[in-house]
Coordinates of C-alpha atoms in Angstrom, one line a residue:
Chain A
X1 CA 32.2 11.6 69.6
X2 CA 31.7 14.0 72.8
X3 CA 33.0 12.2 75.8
X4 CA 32.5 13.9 79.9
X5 CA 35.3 13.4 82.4
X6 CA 33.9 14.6 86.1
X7 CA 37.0 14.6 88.3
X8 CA 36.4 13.3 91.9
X9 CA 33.6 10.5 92.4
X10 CA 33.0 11.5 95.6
X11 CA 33.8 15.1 97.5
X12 CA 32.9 16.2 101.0
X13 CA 32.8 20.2 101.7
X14 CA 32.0 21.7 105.1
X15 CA 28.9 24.0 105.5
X16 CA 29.0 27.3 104.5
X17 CA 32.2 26.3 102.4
X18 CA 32.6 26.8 98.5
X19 CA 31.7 23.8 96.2
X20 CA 33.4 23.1 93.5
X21 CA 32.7 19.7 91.1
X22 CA 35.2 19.4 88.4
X23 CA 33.8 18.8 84.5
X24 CA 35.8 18.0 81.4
X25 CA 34.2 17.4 78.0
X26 CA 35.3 16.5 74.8
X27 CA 33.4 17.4 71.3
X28 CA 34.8 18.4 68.0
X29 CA 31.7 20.9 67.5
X30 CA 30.8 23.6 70.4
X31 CA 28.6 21.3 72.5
X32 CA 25.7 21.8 74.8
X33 CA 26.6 21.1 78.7
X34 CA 24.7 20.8 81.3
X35 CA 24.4 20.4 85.2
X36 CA 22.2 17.8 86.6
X37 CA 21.3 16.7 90.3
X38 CA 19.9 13.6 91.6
X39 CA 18.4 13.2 95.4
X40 CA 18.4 9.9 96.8
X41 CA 16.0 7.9 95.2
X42 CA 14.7 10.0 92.4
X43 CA 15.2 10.9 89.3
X44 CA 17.9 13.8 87.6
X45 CA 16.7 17.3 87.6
X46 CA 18.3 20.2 85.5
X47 CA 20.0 22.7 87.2
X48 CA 21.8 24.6 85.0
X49 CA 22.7 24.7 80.7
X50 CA 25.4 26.3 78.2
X51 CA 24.1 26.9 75.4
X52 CA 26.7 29.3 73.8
X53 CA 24.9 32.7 75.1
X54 CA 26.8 33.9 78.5
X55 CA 29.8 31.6 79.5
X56 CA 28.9 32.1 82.8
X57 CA 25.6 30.5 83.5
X58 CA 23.1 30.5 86.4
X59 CA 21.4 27.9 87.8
X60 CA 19.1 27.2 90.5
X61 CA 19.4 27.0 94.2
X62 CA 23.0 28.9 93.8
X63 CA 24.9 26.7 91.3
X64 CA 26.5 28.6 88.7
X65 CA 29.0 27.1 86.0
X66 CA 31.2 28.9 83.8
X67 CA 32.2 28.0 80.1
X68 CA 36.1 27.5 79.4
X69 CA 36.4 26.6 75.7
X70 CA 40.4 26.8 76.5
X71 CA 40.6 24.2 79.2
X72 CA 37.3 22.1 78.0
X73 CA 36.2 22.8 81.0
X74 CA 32.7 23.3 82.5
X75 CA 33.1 23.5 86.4
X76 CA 29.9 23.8 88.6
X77 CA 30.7 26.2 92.0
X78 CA 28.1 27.5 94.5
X79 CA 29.8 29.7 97.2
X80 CA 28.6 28.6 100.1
X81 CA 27.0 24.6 101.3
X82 CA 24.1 23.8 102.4
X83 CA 23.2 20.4 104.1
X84 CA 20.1 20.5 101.3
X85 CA 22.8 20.4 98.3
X86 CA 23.7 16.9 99.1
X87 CA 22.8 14.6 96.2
X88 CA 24.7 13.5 93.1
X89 CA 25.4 15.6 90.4
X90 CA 26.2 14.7 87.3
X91 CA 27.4 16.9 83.8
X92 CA 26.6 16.6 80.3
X93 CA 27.1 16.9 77.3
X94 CA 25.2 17.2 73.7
X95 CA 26.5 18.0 70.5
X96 CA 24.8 17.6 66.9
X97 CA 26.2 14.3 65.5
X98 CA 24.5 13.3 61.9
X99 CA 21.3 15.0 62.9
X100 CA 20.5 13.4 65.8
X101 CA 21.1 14.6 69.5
X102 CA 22.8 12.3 71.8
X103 CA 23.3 13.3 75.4
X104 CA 26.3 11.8 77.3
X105 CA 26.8 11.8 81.1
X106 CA 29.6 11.6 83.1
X107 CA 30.1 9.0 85.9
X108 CA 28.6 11.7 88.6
X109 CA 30.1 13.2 92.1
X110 CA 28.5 12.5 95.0
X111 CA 28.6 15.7 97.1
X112 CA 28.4 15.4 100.9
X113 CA 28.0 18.5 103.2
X114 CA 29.1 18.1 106.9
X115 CA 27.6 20.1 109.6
Chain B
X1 CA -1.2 15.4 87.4
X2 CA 1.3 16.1 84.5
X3 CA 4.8 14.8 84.3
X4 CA 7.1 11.2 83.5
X5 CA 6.1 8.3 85.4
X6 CA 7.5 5.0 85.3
X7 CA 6.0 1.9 86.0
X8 CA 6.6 -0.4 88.4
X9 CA 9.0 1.5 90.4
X10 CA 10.5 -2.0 91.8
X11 CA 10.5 -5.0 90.3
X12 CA 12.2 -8.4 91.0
X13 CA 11.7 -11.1 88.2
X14 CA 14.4 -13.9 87.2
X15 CA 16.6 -15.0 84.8
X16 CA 15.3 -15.9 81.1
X17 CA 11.9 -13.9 81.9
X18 CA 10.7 -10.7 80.1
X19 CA 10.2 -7.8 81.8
X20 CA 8.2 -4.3 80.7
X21 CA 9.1 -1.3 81.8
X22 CA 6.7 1.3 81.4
X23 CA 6.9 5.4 80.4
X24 CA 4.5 7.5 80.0
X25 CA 4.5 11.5 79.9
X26 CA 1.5 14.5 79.5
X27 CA 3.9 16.6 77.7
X28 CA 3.6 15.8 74.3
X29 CA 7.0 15.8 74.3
X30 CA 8.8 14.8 70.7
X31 CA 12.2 12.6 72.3
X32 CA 11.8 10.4 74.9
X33 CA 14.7 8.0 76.1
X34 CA 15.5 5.3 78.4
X35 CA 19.0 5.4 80.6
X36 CA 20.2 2.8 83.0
X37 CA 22.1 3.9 85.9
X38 CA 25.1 1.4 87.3
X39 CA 27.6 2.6 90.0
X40 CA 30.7 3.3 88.3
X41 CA 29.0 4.1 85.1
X42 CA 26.9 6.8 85.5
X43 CA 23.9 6.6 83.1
X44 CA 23.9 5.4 79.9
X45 CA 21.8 5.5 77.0
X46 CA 19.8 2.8 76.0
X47 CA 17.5 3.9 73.5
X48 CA 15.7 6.9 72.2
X49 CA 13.0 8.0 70.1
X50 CA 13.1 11.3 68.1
X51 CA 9.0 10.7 67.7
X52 CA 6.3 8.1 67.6
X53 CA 7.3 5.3 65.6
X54 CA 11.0 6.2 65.1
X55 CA 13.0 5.1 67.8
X56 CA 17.1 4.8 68.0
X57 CA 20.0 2.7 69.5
X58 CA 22.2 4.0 72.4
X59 CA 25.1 2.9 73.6
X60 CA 24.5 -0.2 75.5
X61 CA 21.3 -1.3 73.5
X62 CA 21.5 -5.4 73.4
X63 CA 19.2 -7.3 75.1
X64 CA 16.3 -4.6 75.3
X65 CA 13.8 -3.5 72.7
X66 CA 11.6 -0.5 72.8
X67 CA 8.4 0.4 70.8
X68 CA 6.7 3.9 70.3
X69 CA 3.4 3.5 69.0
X70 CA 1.8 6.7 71.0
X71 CA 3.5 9.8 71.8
X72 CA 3.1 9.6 75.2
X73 CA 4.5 6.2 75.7
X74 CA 7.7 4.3 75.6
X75 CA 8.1 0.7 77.1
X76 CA 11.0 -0.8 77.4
X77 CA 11.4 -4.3 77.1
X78 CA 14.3 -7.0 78.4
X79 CA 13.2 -10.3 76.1
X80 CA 15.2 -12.5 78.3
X81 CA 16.5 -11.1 81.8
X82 CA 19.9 -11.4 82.7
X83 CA 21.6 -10.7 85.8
X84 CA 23.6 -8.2 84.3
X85 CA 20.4 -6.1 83.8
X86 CA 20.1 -5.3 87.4
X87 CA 20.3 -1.4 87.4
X88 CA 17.6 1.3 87.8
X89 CA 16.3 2.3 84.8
X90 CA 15.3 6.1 84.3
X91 CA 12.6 7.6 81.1
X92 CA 13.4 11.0 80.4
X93 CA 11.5 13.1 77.9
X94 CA 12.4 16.4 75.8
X95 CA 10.8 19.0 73.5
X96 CA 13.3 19.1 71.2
X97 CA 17.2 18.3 70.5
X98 CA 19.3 19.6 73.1
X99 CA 16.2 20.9 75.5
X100 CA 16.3 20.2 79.2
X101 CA 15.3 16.5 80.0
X102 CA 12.8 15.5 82.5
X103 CA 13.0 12.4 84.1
X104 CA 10.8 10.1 85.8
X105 CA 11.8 8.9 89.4
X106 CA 13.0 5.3 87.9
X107 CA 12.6 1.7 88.1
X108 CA 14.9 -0.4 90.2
X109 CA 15.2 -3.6 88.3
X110 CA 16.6 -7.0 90.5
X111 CA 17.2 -9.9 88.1
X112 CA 17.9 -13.1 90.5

């Protein structure tokens, strides 16, 4: 069974400073991952997905996240803070398991960006 | 306007009562699926349905049942509320297996 480990409940970044959230996963097929944000009081939007094209993917407003099938990894960065890119963010992962898809989250990482 | 919405977006009931939670989305999306989010846990999967009429167990599935009669609905039902059930509850839809997921803006459940 696939299993996401996000390292850090809570980290607090400067503005204008690199953001880094830390993602483990565990599957014993190549999985799907994925990068989700939620604002205060609303639901989780997508903001970025590995689907075993490019290892480093793309996402909106910045956030990119790069595939390491060595370390299990699947760490979201964005180069440089905004005050608008605090929320909680939370990754994912999907692998085929008897037909079915089953999505698991990990425990999220509430990003905070001081002035 | 199309999209997930949720129905009611608060509710407070109590203990031993049944509560319906309501999803709805204009998609026609195939899988639909109902998380609850507790601090310290993240969300987890309740149930999901891979289409009308065929719907799944998660992985904290007791005390809630779900139905899919329609495509574009999934309720979500606690039979007998517990406090324990406090959490917000989010619907998310998808096209297909491992597609983006939308979700609706939740339901913030209080069980006194």
């Amino acid at each position: 069974a696939q299993s996401v480990t996000q390292l850090g409940s809570h980290v607090s970044v400067s503005e204008g400073a690199l953001v880094l959230l830390r993602c483990n996963y565990s599957s014993s097929v190549p999985p799907y991952l994925f990068w989700y944000v939620q604002y205060p009081n609303q639901g989780l939007q997508l903001l970025l997905k590995y689907t075993s094209a490019a290892t480093l993917v793309k996402g909106i407003n910045g956030f990119e996240a790069e595939f390491k099938k060595s370390e299990t990894s699947f760490h979201l960065t964005k180069p440089s803070a905004h005050m608008s890119d605090a929320a909680e963010y939370f990754c994912a992962v999907s692998a085929p398991q008897g037909g079915s898809e089953k999505l698991v989250f990990g425990k999220g990482t509430k990003l905070t960006v001081n002035p | 306007d199309a999209g997930i919405t949720q129905s009611p977006r608060y509710k407070i009931t109590e203990t031993g009562r049944q509560v319906t939670l309501m999803c709805h989305q204009t998609w026609s999306h195939s899988y639909m699926f109902w998380y609850r989010q507790d601090l310290g846990h993240g969300l987890r999967l309740i149930y999901y349905s891979a289409a009308a009429d065929i719907t799944d167990k998660g992985e904290v599935p007791d005390g809630y049942v779900v139905s899919r009669s329609k495509t574009e609905n999934f309720p979500l039902t606690l039979e007998s509320a517990t406090r324990s059930q406090t959490s917000v509850y989010f619907c998310a839809s998808s096209a297909g297996q491992f597609r983006e997921l939308f979700f609706g803006e939740g339901s913030r459940l209080t069980v006194l």
